[in-house]
mmCIF file of C-alpha atoms and ligand atoms in Angstrom:
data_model
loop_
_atom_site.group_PDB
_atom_site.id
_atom_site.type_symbol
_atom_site.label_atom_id
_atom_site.label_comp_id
_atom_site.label_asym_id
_atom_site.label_seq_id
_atom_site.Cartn_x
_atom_site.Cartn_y
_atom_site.Cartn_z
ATOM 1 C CA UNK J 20 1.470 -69.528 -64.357
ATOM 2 C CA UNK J 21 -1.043 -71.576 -63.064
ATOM 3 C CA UNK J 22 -1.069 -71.825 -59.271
ATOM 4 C CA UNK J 23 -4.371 -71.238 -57.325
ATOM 5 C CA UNK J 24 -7.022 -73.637 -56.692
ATOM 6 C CA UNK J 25 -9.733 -72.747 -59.419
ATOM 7 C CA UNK J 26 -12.282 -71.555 -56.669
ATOM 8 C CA UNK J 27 -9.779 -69.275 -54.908
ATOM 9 C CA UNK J 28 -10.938 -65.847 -57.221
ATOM 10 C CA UNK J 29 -14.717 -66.709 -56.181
ATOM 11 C CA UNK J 30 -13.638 -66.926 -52.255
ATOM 12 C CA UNK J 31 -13.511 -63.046 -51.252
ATOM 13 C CA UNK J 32 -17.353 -62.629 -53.297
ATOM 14 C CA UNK J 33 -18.600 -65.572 -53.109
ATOM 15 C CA UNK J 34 -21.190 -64.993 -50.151
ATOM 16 C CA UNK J 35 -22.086 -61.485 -51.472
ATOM 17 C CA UNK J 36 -22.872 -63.252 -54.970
ATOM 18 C CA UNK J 37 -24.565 -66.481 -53.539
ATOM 19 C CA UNK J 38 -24.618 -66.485 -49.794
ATOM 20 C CA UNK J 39 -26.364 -63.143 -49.152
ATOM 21 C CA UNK J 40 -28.571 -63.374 -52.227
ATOM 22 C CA UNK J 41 -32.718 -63.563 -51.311
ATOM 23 C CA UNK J 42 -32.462 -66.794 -53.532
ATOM 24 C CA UNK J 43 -29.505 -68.266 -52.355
ATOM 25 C CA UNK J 44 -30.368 -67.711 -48.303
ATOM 26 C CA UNK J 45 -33.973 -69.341 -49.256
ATOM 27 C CA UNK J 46 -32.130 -72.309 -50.534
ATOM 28 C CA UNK J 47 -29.430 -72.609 -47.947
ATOM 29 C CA UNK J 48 -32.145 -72.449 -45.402
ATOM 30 C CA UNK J 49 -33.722 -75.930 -47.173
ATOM 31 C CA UNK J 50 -30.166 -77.512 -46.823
ATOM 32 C CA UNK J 51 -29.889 -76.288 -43.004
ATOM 33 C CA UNK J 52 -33.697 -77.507 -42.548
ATOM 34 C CA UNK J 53 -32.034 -81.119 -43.349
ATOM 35 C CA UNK J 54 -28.880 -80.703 -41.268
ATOM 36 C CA UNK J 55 -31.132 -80.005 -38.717
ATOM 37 C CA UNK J 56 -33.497 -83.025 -38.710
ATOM 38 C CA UNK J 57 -30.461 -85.173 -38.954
ATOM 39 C CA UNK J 58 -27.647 -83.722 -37.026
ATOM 40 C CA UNK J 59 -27.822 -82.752 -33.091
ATOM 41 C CA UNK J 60 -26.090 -81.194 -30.330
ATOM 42 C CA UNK J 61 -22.989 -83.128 -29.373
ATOM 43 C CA UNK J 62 -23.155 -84.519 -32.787
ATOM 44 C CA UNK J 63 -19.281 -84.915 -34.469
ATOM 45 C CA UNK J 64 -20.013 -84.253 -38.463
ATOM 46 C CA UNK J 65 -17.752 -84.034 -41.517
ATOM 47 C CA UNK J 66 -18.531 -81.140 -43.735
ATOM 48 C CA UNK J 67 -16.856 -81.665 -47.706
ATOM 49 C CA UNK J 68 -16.259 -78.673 -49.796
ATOM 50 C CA UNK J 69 -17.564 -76.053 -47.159
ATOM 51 C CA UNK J 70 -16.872 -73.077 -49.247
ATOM 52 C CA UNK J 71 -16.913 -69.638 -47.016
ATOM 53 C CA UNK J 72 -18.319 -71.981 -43.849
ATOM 54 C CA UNK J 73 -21.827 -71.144 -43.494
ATOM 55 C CA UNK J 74 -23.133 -74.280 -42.848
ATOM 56 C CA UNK J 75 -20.579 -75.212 -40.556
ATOM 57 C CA UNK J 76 -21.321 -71.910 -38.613
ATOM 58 C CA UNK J 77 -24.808 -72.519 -38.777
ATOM 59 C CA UNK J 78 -24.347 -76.003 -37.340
ATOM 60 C CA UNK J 79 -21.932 -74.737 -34.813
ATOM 61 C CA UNK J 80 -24.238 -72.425 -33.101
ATOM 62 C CA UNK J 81 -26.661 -75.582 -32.775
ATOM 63 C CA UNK J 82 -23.721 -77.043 -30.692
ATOM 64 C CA UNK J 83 -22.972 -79.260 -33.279
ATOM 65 C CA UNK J 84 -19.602 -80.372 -33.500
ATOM 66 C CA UNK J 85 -18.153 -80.098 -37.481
ATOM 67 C CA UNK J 86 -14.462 -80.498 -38.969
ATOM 68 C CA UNK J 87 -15.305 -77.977 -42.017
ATOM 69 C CA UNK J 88 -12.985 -79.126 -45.267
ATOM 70 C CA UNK J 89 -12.294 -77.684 -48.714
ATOM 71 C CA UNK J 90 -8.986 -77.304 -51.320
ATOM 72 C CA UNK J 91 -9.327 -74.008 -51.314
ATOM 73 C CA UNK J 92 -7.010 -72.547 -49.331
ATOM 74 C CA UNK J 93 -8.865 -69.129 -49.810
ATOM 75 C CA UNK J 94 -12.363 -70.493 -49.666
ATOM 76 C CA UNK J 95 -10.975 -72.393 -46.219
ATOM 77 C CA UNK J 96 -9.399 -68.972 -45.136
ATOM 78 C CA UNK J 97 -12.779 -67.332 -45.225
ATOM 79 C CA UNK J 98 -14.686 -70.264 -43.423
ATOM 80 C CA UNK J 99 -12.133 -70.129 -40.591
ATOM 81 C CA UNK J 100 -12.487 -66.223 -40.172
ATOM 82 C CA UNK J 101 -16.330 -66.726 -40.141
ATOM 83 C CA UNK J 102 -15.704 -69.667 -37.555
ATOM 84 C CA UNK J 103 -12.746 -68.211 -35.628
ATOM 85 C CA UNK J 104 -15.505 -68.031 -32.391
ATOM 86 C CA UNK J 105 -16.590 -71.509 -32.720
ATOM 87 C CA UNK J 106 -14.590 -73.463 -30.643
ATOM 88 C CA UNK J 107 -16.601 -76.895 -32.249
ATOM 89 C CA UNK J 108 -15.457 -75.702 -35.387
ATOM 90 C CA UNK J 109 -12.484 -77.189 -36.596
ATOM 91 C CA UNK J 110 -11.377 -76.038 -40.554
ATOM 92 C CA UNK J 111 -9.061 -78.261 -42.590
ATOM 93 C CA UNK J 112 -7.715 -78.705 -46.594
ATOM 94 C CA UNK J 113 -9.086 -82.164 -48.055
ATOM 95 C CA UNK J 114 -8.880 -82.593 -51.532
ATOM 96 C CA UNK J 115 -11.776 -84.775 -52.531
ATOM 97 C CA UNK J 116 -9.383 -86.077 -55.629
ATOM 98 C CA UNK J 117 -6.723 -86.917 -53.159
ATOM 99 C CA UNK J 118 -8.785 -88.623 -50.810
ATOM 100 C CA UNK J 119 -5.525 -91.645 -50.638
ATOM 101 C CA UNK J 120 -2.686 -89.408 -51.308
ATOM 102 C CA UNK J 121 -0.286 -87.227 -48.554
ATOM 103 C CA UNK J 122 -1.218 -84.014 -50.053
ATOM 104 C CA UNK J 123 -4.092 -84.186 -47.402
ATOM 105 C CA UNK J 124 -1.630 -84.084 -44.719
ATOM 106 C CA UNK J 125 -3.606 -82.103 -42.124
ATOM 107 C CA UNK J 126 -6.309 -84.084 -42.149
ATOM 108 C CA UNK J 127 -6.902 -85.954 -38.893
ATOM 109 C CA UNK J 128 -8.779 -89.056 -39.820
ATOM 110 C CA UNK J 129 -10.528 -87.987 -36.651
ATOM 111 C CA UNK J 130 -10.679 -89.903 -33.223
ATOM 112 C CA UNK J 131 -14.122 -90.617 -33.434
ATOM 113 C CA UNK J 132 -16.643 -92.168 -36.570
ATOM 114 C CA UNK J 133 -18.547 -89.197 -37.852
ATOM 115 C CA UNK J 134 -22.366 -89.298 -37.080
ATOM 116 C CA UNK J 135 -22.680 -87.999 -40.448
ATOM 117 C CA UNK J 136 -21.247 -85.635 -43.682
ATOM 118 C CA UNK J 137 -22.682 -83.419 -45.376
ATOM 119 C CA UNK J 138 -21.605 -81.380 -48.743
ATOM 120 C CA UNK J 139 -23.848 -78.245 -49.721
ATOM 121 C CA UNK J 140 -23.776 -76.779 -53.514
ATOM 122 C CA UNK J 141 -21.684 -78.922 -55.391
ATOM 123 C CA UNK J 142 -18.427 -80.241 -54.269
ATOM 124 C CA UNK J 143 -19.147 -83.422 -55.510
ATOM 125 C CA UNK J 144 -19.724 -82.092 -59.242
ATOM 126 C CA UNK J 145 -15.899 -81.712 -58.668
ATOM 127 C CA UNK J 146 -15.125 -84.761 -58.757
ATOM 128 C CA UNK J 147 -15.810 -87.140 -62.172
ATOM 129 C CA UNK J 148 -16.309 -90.506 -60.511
ATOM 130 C CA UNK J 149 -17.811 -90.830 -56.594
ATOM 131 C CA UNK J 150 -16.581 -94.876 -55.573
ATOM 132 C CA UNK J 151 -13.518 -94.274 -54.177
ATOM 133 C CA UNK J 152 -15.435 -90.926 -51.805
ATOM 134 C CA UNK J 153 -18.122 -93.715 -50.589
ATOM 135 C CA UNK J 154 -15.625 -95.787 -49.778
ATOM 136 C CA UNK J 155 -13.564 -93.138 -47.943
ATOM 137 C CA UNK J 156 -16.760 -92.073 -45.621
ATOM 138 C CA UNK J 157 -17.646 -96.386 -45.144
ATOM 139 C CA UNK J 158 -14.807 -96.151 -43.020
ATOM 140 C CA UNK J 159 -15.135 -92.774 -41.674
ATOM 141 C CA UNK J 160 -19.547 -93.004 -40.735
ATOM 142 C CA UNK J 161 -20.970 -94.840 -38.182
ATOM 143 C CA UNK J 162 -23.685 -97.439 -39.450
ATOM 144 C CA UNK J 163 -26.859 -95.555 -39.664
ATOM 145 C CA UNK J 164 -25.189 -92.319 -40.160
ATOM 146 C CA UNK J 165 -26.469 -89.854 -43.188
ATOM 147 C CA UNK J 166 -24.764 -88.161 -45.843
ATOM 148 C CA UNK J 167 -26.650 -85.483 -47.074
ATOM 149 C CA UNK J 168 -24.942 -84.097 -50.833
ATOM 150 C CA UNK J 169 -25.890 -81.146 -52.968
ATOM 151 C CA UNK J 170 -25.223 -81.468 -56.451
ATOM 152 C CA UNK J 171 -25.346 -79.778 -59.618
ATOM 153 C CA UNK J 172 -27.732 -81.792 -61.584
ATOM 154 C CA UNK J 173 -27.848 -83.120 -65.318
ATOM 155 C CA UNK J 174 -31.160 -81.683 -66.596
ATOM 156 C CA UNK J 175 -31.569 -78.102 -64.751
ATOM 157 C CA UNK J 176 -34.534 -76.534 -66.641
ATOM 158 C CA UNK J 177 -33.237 -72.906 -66.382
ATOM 159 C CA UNK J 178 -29.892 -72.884 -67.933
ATOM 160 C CA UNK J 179 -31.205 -74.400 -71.537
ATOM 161 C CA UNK J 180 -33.933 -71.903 -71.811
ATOM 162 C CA UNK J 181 -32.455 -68.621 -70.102
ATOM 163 C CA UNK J 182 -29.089 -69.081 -72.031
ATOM 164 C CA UNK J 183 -30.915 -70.549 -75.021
ATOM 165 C CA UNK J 184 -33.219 -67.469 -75.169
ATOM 166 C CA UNK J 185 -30.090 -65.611 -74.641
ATOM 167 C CA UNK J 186 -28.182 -67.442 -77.575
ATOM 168 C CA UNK J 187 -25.482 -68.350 -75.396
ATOM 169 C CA UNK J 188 -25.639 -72.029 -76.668
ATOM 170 C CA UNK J 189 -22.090 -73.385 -75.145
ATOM 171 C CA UNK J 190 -23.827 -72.807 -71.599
ATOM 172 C CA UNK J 191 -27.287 -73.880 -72.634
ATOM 173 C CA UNK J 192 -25.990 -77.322 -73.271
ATOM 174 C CA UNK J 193 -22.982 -77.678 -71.118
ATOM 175 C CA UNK J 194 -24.786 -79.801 -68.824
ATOM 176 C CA UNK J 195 -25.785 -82.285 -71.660
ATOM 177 C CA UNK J 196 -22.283 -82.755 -72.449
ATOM 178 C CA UNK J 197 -22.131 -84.512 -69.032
ATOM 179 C CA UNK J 198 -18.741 -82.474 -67.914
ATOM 180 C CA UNK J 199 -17.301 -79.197 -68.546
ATOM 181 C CA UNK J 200 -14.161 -77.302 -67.721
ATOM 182 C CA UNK J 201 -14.301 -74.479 -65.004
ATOM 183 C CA UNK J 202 -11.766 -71.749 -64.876
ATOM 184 C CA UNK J 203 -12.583 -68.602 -63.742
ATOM 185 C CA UNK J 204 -9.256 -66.483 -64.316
ATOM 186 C CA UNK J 205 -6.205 -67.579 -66.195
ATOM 187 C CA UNK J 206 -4.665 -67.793 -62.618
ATOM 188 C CA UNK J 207 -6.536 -70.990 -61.469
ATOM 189 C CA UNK J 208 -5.891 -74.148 -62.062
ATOM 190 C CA UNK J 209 -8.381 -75.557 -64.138
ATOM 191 C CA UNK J 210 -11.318 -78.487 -62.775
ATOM 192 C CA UNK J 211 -13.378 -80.481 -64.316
ATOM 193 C CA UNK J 212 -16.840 -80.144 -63.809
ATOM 194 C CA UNK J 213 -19.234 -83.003 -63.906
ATOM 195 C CA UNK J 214 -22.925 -83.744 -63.547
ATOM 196 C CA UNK J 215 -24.403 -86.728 -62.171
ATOM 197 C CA UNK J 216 -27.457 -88.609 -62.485
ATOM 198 C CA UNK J 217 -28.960 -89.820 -59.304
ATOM 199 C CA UNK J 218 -28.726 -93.149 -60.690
ATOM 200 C CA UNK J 219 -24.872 -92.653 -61.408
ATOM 201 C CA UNK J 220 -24.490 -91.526 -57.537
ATOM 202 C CA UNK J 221 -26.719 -94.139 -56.222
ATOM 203 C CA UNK J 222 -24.369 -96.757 -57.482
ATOM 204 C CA UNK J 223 -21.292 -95.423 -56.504
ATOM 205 C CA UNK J 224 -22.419 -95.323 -52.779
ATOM 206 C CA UNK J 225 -24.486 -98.821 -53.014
ATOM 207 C CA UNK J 226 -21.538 -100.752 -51.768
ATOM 208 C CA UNK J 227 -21.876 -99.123 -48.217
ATOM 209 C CA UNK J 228 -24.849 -96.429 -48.652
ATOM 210 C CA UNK J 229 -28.820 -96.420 -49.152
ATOM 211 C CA UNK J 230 -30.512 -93.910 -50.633
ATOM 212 C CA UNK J 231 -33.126 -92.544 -48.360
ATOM 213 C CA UNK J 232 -34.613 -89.176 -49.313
ATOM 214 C CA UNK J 233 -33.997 -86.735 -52.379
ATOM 215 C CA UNK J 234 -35.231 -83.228 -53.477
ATOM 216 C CA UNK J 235 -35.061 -81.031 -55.815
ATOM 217 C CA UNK J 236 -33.133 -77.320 -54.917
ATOM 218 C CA UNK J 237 -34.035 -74.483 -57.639
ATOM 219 C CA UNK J 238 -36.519 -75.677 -59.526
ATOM 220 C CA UNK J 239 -38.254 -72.542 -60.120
ATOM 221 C CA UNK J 240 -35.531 -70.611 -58.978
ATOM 222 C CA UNK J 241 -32.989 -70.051 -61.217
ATOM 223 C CA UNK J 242 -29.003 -70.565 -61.470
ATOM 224 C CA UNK J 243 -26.903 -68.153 -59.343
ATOM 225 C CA UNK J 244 -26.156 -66.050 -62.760
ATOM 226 C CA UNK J 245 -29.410 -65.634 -62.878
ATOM 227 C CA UNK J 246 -30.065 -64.342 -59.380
ATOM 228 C CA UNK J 247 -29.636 -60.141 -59.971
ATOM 229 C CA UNK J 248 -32.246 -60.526 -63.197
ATOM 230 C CA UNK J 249 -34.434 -62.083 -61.230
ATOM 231 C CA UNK J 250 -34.193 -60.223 -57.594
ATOM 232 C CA UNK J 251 -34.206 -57.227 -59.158
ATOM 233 C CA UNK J 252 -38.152 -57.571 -60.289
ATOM 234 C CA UNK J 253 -40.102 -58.868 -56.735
ATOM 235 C CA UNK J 254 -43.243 -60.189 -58.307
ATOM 236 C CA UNK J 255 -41.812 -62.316 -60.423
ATOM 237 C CA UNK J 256 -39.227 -63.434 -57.381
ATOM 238 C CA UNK J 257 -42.100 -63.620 -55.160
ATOM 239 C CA UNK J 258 -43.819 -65.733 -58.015
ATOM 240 C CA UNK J 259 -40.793 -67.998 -57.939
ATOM 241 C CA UNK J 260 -40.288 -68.752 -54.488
ATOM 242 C CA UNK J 261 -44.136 -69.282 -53.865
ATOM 243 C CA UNK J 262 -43.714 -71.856 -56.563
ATOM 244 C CA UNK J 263 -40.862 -73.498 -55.380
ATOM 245 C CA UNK J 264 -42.157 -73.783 -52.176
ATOM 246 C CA UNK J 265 -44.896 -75.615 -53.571
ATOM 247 C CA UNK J 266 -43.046 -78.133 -55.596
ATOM 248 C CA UNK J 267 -39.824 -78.095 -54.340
ATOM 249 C CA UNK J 268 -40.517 -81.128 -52.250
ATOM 250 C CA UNK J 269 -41.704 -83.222 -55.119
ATOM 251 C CA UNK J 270 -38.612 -85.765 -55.577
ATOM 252 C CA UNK J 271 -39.467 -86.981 -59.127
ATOM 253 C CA UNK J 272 -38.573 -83.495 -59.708
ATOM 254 C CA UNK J 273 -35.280 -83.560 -58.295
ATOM 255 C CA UNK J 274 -33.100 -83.751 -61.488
ATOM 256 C CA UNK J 275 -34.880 -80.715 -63.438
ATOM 257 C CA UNK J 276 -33.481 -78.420 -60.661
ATOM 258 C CA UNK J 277 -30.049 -76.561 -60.591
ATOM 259 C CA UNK J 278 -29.338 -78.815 -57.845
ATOM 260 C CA UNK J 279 -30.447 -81.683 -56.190
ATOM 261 C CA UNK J 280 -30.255 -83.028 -52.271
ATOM 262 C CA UNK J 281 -29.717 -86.507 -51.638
ATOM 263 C CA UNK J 282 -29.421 -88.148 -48.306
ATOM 264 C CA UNK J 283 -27.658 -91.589 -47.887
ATOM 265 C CA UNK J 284 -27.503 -93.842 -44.913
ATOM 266 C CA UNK J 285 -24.885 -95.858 -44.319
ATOM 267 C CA UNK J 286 -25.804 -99.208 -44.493
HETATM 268 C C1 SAM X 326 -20.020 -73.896 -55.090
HETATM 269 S S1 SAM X 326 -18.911 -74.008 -53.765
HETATM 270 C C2 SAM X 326 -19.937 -74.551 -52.426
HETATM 271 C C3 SAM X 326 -19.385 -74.106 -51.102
HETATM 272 C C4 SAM X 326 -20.206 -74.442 -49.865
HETATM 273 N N1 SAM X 326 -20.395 -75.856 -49.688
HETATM 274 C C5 SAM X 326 -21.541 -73.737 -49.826
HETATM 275 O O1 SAM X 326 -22.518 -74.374 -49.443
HETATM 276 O O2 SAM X 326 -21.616 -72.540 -50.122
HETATM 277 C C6 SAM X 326 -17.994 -75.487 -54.133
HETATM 278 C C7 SAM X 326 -16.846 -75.726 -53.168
HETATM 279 O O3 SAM X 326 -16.239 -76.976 -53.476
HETATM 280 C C8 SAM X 326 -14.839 -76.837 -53.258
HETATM 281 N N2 SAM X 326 -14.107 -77.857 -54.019
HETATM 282 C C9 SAM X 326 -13.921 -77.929 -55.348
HETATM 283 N N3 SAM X 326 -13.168 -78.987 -55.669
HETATM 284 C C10 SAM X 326 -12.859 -79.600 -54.499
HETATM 285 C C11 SAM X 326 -12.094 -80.751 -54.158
HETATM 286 N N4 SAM X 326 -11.467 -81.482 -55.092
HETATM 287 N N5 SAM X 326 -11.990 -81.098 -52.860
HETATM 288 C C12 SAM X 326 -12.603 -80.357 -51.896
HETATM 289 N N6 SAM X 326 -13.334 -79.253 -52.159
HETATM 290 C C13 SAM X 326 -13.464 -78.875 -53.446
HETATM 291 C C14 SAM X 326 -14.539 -75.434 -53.751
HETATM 292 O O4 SAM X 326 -13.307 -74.941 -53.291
HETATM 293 C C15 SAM X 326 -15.746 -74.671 -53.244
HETATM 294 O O5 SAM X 326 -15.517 -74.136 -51.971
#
């Protein structure tokens, strides 16, 4: 029987595998480098898909005020024992595909406007179209507020050649196939997994959002399968980071990375 959310089996490992990885804390540190030049003290923010609730923690302990979300009721069990001191932390279910349905019943639509969202390391790949989201936050973000997203991008560079070299071909390509199913134990219920262009997300949001800044995350850094390989030899992970320090800034880039960060403004 299918029951569990599909990301509730990655919940109880998920920050040893990604969080507390070398790689993964040098890219969540260019995420919280954004939150931080765009969200302040006092500030009341939406977080989408938090996962284990680092961010929000992080955030928190800036005295920024967050309402941390996921469907995950394991994922959202870990992020509110990592927040359970945070009394500006508030953890609730929203399913990004129910966004007009009851099944988000705990969700306060808040008392305030949010002074921005944010959604780190791909939430939004869950979902397989992004108008009816941007249309959620118009009425939920004050005019000039950002929305910063991380998301899974179409043309990653690593995953064609490290799982083409590998001859794992169904993985090498799955991104080119636009969308892909994600299961990770017979117990989950199945998601589809999509990957948008920049283009595809900038029109979704036009109606109510600009597009103001976008970067590339893991350019030379690879996939999180990839992270043990590649932390386990230091020169060529010190190699990799000096590199993407050097280009990860370069926004043409943006779509040849694992992920890419793009910050909206709300028009
Ligand atoms: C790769 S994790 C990223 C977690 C976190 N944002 C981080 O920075 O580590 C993707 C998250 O998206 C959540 N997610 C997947 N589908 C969702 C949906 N329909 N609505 C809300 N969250 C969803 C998953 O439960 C998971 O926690």
């Amino acid at each position: 029987m299918t029951t569990n959310h599909a990301f509730d089996p990655l919940a109880a490992t998920y920050d040893a595998a990604f969080t507390d990885t070398i790689i993964g804390r040098y890219l969540r540190d260019q995420v919280q480098a954004r939150l931080a030049q765009h969200f302040n003290a006092g500030d009341h923010v939406l977080e989408l898909g938090c996962g284990t609730g680092e961010d929000a923690l992080w955030l928190a302990q800036r005295g920024v005020r967050v309402i941390a979300t996921d469907a995950s009721p394991r994922m959202l069990a870990v992020a509110q024992a990592k927040c359970a001191a945070q009394p500006t932390v508030r953890v609730e279910p929203l399913d990004l595909q129910q966004l007009s349905s009851d099944s988000n019943p705990n969700f306060s639509l808040s008392t305030s406007p949010f002074d921005g969202v944010y959604s780190s390391f791909g939430p939004l790949n869950c979902l397989t179209e992004w108008r009816e989201l941007a249309e959620w936050l118009a009425q939920r973000v004050k005019p000039g507020g950002i929305i910063g997203l991380g998301v899974m991008s179409p043309f990653c560079l690593w995953e064609p050649l490290w799982h083409g070299l590998h001859g794992t071909l169904r993985i090498a390509t799955r991104r080119w196939r636009r969308s892909t199913r994600f299961q990770p134990d017979d117990n989950a219920t199945p998601i589809t997994v999509t990957y948008p262009t920049l283009r595809r997300l900038n029109r979704d949001f036009a109606p109510h959002f600009r597009p103001v800044y976008v970067r590339p995350l893991g350019l030379f850094l690879p996939p999180s399968d990839v992270f043990g390989v590649i932390e386990k030899r230091p020169r060529l992970l010190r190699l990799l980071l000096s590199l993407e320090q050097r280009f990860g800034h370069v926004r043409q880039l943006a779509l040849l990375a694992d992920h890419y960060w793009v910050e909206y403004q709300k028009t």
